[in-house]
Short mmCIF file of C-alpha atoms in Angstrom, two decimals:
data_model
loop_
_atom_site.label_atom_id
_atom_site.label_comp_id
_atom_site.label_asym_id
_atom_site.label_seq_id
_atom_site.Cartn_x
_atom_site.Cartn_y
_atom_site.Cartn_z
CA UNK A 1 0.00 0.03 0.01
CA UNK A 2 1.51 3.35 -1.01
CA UNK A 3 2.21 6.16 1.46
CA UNK A 4 -0.98 7.76 2.68
CA UNK A 5 -2.58 9.71 5.48
CA UNK A 6 -6.12 9.62 6.84
CA UNK A 7 -8.54 12.07 8.39
CA UNK A 8 -9.50 9.40 10.88
CA UNK A 9 -7.93 7.20 13.54
CA UNK A 10 -6.61 3.83 12.40
CA UNK A 11 -5.92 0.61 14.34
CA UNK A 12 -3.74 -2.10 12.73
CA UNK A 13 -3.68 -5.69 14.03
CA UNK A 14 -1.22 -8.20 12.69
CA UNK A 15 -3.23 -11.44 12.62
CA UNK A 16 -0.36 -13.57 11.27
CA UNK A 17 3.08 -13.24 9.71
CA UNK A 18 4.73 -9.82 9.62
CA UNK A 19 4.01 -6.34 8.31
CA UNK A 20 6.75 -3.91 7.26
CA UNK A 21 5.70 -0.28 7.30
CA UNK A 22 7.28 3.12 6.81
CA UNK A 23 5.78 5.54 9.29
CA UNK A 24 6.67 9.20 9.03
CA UNK A 25 9.82 8.24 7.08
CA UNK A 26 11.07 5.54 9.46
CA UNK A 27 10.93 1.79 8.89
CA UNK A 28 9.15 -0.54 11.34
CA UNK A 29 8.35 -4.26 11.37
CA UNK A 30 5.31 -5.61 13.18
CA UNK A 31 4.78 -9.27 13.98
CA UNK A 32 1.73 -11.45 14.70
CA UNK A 33 -0.24 -10.29 17.75
CA UNK A 34 0.98 -6.69 17.72
CA UNK A 35 -1.27 -3.65 17.35
CA UNK A 36 -0.53 -0.13 16.15
CA UNK A 37 -2.81 2.86 16.68
CA UNK A 38 -2.34 5.79 14.27
CA UNK A 39 -3.63 9.27 14.98
CA UNK A 40 -5.14 11.40 12.22
CA UNK A 41 -2.78 12.66 9.48
CA UNK A 42 -0.02 10.14 10.31
CA UNK A 43 1.84 9.30 7.14
CA UNK A 44 2.58 5.60 6.54
CA UNK A 45 2.94 3.02 3.85
CA UNK A 46 2.73 -0.80 3.98
CA UNK A 47 5.18 -3.01 2.09
CA UNK A 48 3.90 -5.87 -0.07
CA UNK A 49 2.87 -8.73 2.21
CA UNK A 50 3.53 -12.49 1.81
CA UNK A 51 0.94 -15.22 1.41
CA UNK A 52 0.81 -15.89 5.13
CA UNK A 53 0.94 -12.24 6.22
CA UNK A 54 -2.44 -10.93 7.34
CA UNK A 55 -3.05 -7.38 8.60
CA UNK A 56 -6.42 -6.26 9.73
CA UNK A 57 -7.32 -2.57 9.73
CA UNK A 58 -10.07 -0.80 11.75
CA UNK A 59 -10.71 2.91 11.08
CA UNK A 60 -12.68 5.41 13.18
CA UNK A 61 -13.55 9.00 12.90
CA UNK A 62 -12.26 10.91 15.94
CA UNK A 63 -15.80 11.72 17.04
CA UNK A 64 -16.66 8.02 16.90
CA UNK A 65 -13.84 7.36 19.44
CA UNK A 66 -15.34 10.01 21.68
CA UNK A 67 -18.93 8.89 21.54
CA UNK A 68 -18.44 5.12 21.44
CA UNK A 69 -15.51 4.55 23.81
CA UNK A 70 -15.22 7.52 26.08
CA UNK A 71 -17.98 6.37 28.37
CA UNK A 72 -16.32 3.01 28.72
CA UNK A 73 -12.86 4.36 29.48
CA UNK A 74 -13.80 7.54 31.32
CA UNK A 75 -13.98 5.96 34.79
CA UNK A 76 -10.18 5.65 34.75
CA UNK A 77 -9.42 8.95 32.98
CA UNK A 78 -7.91 11.87 34.80
CA UNK A 79 -5.63 14.77 34.09
CA UNK A 80 -2.76 12.50 35.16
CA UNK A 81 -3.60 9.77 32.62
CA UNK A 82 -4.27 12.44 29.97
CA UNK A 83 -0.84 13.99 30.52
CA UNK A 84 0.95 10.67 30.39
CA UNK A 85 -0.73 9.64 27.14
CA UNK A 86 0.02 12.98 25.54
CA UNK A 87 3.63 12.87 26.80
CA UNK A 88 4.16 9.34 25.51
CA UNK A 89 2.88 10.31 22.12
CA UNK A 90 5.03 13.40 21.84
CA UNK A 91 8.18 11.93 23.38
CA UNK A 92 8.20 8.29 22.42
CA UNK A 93 6.70 8.28 18.97
CA UNK A 94 7.59 10.27 15.89
CA UNK A 95 4.18 11.75 15.10
CA UNK A 96 1.23 10.34 16.91
CA UNK A 97 1.21 6.53 16.70
CA UNK A 98 1.49 3.95 19.42
CA UNK A 99 2.90 0.44 19.05
CA UNK A 100 1.47 -2.16 21.39
CA UNK A 101 3.60 -5.24 21.99
CA UNK A 102 0.68 -7.49 22.93
CA UNK A 103 1.80 -10.84 21.54
CA UNK A 104 1.79 -12.49 24.96
CA UNK A 105 -1.55 -11.04 26.05
CA UNK A 106 -3.77 -14.09 25.60
CA UNK A 107 -6.92 -12.34 26.71
CA UNK A 108 -6.48 -9.52 24.17
CA UNK A 109 -5.75 -12.01 21.38
CA UNK A 110 -8.88 -14.02 22.32
CA UNK A 111 -11.16 -10.96 22.40
CA UNK A 112 -9.80 -9.81 18.98
CA UNK A 113 -10.50 -13.21 17.41
CA UNK A 114 -13.99 -13.25 18.90
CA UNK A 115 -14.66 -9.85 17.31
CA UNK A 116 -13.31 -11.10 13.95
CA UNK A 117 -15.66 -14.15 14.19
CA UNK A 118 -18.63 -11.80 14.52
CA UNK A 119 -17.41 -9.80 11.52
CA UNK A 120 -16.75 -12.72 9.16
CA UNK A 121 -19.68 -14.88 10.31
CA UNK A 122 -22.40 -12.35 11.26
CA UNK A 123 -25.45 -13.45 13.21
CA UNK A 124 -28.14 -11.67 15.22
CA UNK A 125 -26.68 -8.87 17.34
CA UNK A 126 -23.25 -9.14 15.65
CA UNK A 127 -22.99 -5.44 15.13
CA UNK A 128 -23.61 -4.68 18.80
CA UNK A 129 -21.26 -7.57 19.81
CA UNK A 130 -18.47 -6.09 17.75
CA UNK A 131 -18.89 -2.71 19.44
CA UNK A 132 -18.59 -4.34 22.83
CA UNK A 133 -15.55 -6.43 21.81
CA UNK A 134 -13.88 -3.34 20.41
CA UNK A 135 -14.40 -1.50 23.69
CA UNK A 136 -12.81 -4.40 25.49
CA UNK A 137 -9.89 -4.34 23.02
CA UNK A 138 -9.26 -0.67 23.75
CA UNK A 139 -9.27 -1.31 27.51
CA UNK A 140 -6.84 -4.19 27.18
CA UNK A 141 -4.63 -1.96 24.97
CA UNK A 142 -4.73 0.71 27.70
CA UNK A 143 -3.43 -1.93 30.12
CA UNK A 144 -0.64 -2.90 27.73
CA UNK A 145 0.27 0.75 27.32
CA UNK A 146 0.48 1.34 31.08
CA UNK A 147 2.91 -1.56 31.33
CA UNK A 148 5.12 -0.09 28.62
CA UNK A 149 8.66 0.80 29.71
CA UNK A 150 8.45 4.21 27.98
CA UNK A 151 5.28 4.98 29.94
CA UNK A 152 6.93 3.99 33.21
CA UNK A 153 10.00 6.09 32.37
CA UNK A 154 7.68 9.03 31.81
CA UNK A 155 6.29 8.61 35.30
CA UNK A 156 9.83 8.72 36.76
CA UNK A 157 10.75 11.79 34.73
CA UNK A 158 7.72 13.71 36.07
CA UNK A 159 7.73 12.56 39.68
CA UNK A 160 7.68 16.19 40.94
CA UNK A 161 4.75 17.12 38.69
CA UNK A 162 2.40 14.22 39.56
CA UNK A 163 1.66 15.27 43.16
CA UNK A 164 0.41 18.62 41.77
CA UNK A 165 -1.82 16.97 39.20
CA UNK A 166 -3.07 14.50 41.82
CA UNK A 167 -3.80 17.40 44.19
CA UNK A 168 -6.01 18.95 41.51
CA UNK A 169 -7.78 15.61 40.97
CA UNK A 170 -8.62 15.33 44.67
CA UNK A 171 -9.54 18.94 45.28
CA UNK A 172 -10.87 20.22 41.94
CA UNK A 173 -14.25 21.23 43.40
CA UNK A 174 -12.86 23.80 45.79
CA UNK A 175 -9.19 24.31 44.80
CA UNK A 176 -7.86 27.82 44.14
CA UNK A 177 -4.52 28.75 42.65
CA UNK A 178 -3.53 30.61 45.84
CA UNK A 179 -4.45 27.66 48.10
CA UNK A 180 -2.58 25.17 45.92
CA UNK A 181 0.50 27.41 45.75
CA UNK A 182 0.54 27.55 49.54
CA UNK A 183 0.17 23.80 49.76
CA UNK A 184 3.32 23.27 47.65
CA UNK A 185 5.25 26.22 49.00
CA UNK A 186 5.35 28.13 45.68
CA UNK A 187 4.48 31.60 44.55
CA UNK A 188 1.20 31.35 42.63
CA UNK A 189 2.75 32.75 39.45
CA UNK A 190 5.60 30.23 39.62
CA UNK A 191 3.17 27.39 40.10
CA UNK A 192 0.96 28.51 37.23
CA UNK A 193 3.95 28.89 34.89
CA UNK A 194 5.38 25.49 35.90
CA UNK A 195 2.11 23.63 35.23
CA UNK A 196 1.75 25.31 31.85
CA UNK A 197 5.35 24.55 30.90
CA UNK A 198 5.05 20.87 31.91
CA UNK A 199 1.54 20.08 30.65
CA UNK A 200 0.87 22.65 27.96
CA UNK A 201 -2.28 23.70 29.83
CA UNK A 202 -3.10 26.54 32.19
CA UNK A 203 -4.06 25.86 35.82
CA UNK A 204 -7.66 26.82 34.99
CA UNK A 205 -7.72 24.37 32.02
CA UNK A 206 -6.46 21.52 34.19
CA UNK A 207 -9.11 22.15 36.83
CA UNK A 208 -11.83 22.43 34.26
CA UNK A 209 -10.71 19.23 32.52
CA UNK A 210 -10.89 17.29 35.81
CA UNK A 211 -14.36 18.62 36.53
CA UNK A 212 -15.54 17.51 33.12
CA UNK A 213 -13.94 14.06 33.53
CA UNK A 214 -16.00 13.56 36.71
CA UNK A 215 -19.10 14.95 34.94
CA UNK A 216 -18.82 12.23 32.28
CA UNK A 217 -18.72 9.58 34.97
CA UNK A 218 -21.84 10.96 36.65
CA UNK A 219 -23.64 11.21 33.31
CA UNK A 220 -22.79 7.64 32.43
CA UNK A 221 -23.42 5.93 35.75
CA UNK A 222 -26.07 7.96 37.57
CA UNK A 223 -29.46 9.48 36.82
CA UNK A 224 -28.62 12.78 38.56
CA UNK A 225 -30.15 15.87 36.99
CA UNK A 226 -27.83 17.99 34.87
CA UNK A 227 -28.14 20.96 37.23
CA UNK A 228 -27.19 18.74 40.18
CA UNK A 229 -24.18 17.40 38.23
CA UNK A 230 -23.05 20.93 37.53
CA UNK A 231 -23.26 21.74 41.25
CA UNK A 232 -21.56 18.39 42.19
CA UNK A 233 -18.46 19.16 40.08
CA UNK A 234 -18.14 22.71 41.32
CA UNK A 235 -19.87 24.84 38.72
CA UNK A 236 -22.26 27.44 40.19
CA UNK A 237 -23.77 28.13 36.75
CA UNK A 238 -25.38 25.16 34.87
CA UNK A 239 -25.28 27.13 31.62
CA UNK A 240 -21.51 27.56 31.95
CA UNK A 241 -21.15 23.84 32.64
CA UNK A 242 -23.14 23.06 29.46
CA UNK A 243 -20.96 25.42 27.41
CA UNK A 244 -17.70 23.99 28.75
CA UNK A 245 -18.87 20.41 28.23
CA UNK A 246 -19.85 21.01 24.59
CA UNK A 247 -16.59 22.82 23.88
CA UNK A 248 -14.57 19.93 25.29
CA UNK A 249 -16.52 16.90 24.07
CA UNK A 250 -18.36 18.26 21.01
CA UNK A 251 -21.77 17.44 22.38
CA UNK A 252 -24.09 18.54 25.17
CA UNK A 253 -24.31 16.68 28.49
CA UNK A 254 -27.80 15.46 27.45
CA UNK A 255 -26.52 14.13 24.11
CA UNK A 256 -23.68 12.39 25.96
CA UNK A 257 -26.09 10.70 28.33
CA UNK A 258 -28.56 9.77 25.57
CA UNK A 259 -25.83 7.90 23.74
CA UNK A 260 -25.09 5.64 26.72
#
């Protein structure tokens, strides 16, 4: 397959044999059982494959990832996990792709083959079954990613930053920049600049993001009224909560809940 880019997210799975690819100008070889997740606009080409080489390709629009999988994965999302994922992408890949060495993960291999069975031999409910299997695949891939040495190295490199992000996670409802700066013994301007330098986000953006993470959990797993959720996560104005949620997720809180 010649060099190409996509306007969507792409997941490769090597079912058997090997696959040689050029990704953003660098050569890689993938073997049976490995996965590779490509972000939008990642340039890659696939070399001619042999008779026993089988590569399976699943593509998603970015909004599909948000609406289909975010509610499944959101319970474990936080500003810490967001930072680590972003850091791993920027520091350990050449332009937004992640390689998953999952050959030894028997559960992941089994789930993937079950999904393929539903695809190639469809029966009643096969479409829904494939969605559920795909959600399980992404959760297993998240586990594989967390065990990755590059991910663990990133944790060590940012050991001073994590207590700050975890503080925001625990106290996002009532935290203020002044109070947090006092907690860590910093001038508030120094703390604000440090967070922005290390995460690429302002203090306000980090707090807002954590509030919205918790909101998605409440929307997915409770029947709380939207105004009560806004209050629960620390927003005095429901309309401001709705505006922030739509800006971040591309849909209203009601639309998010309706798509559960």
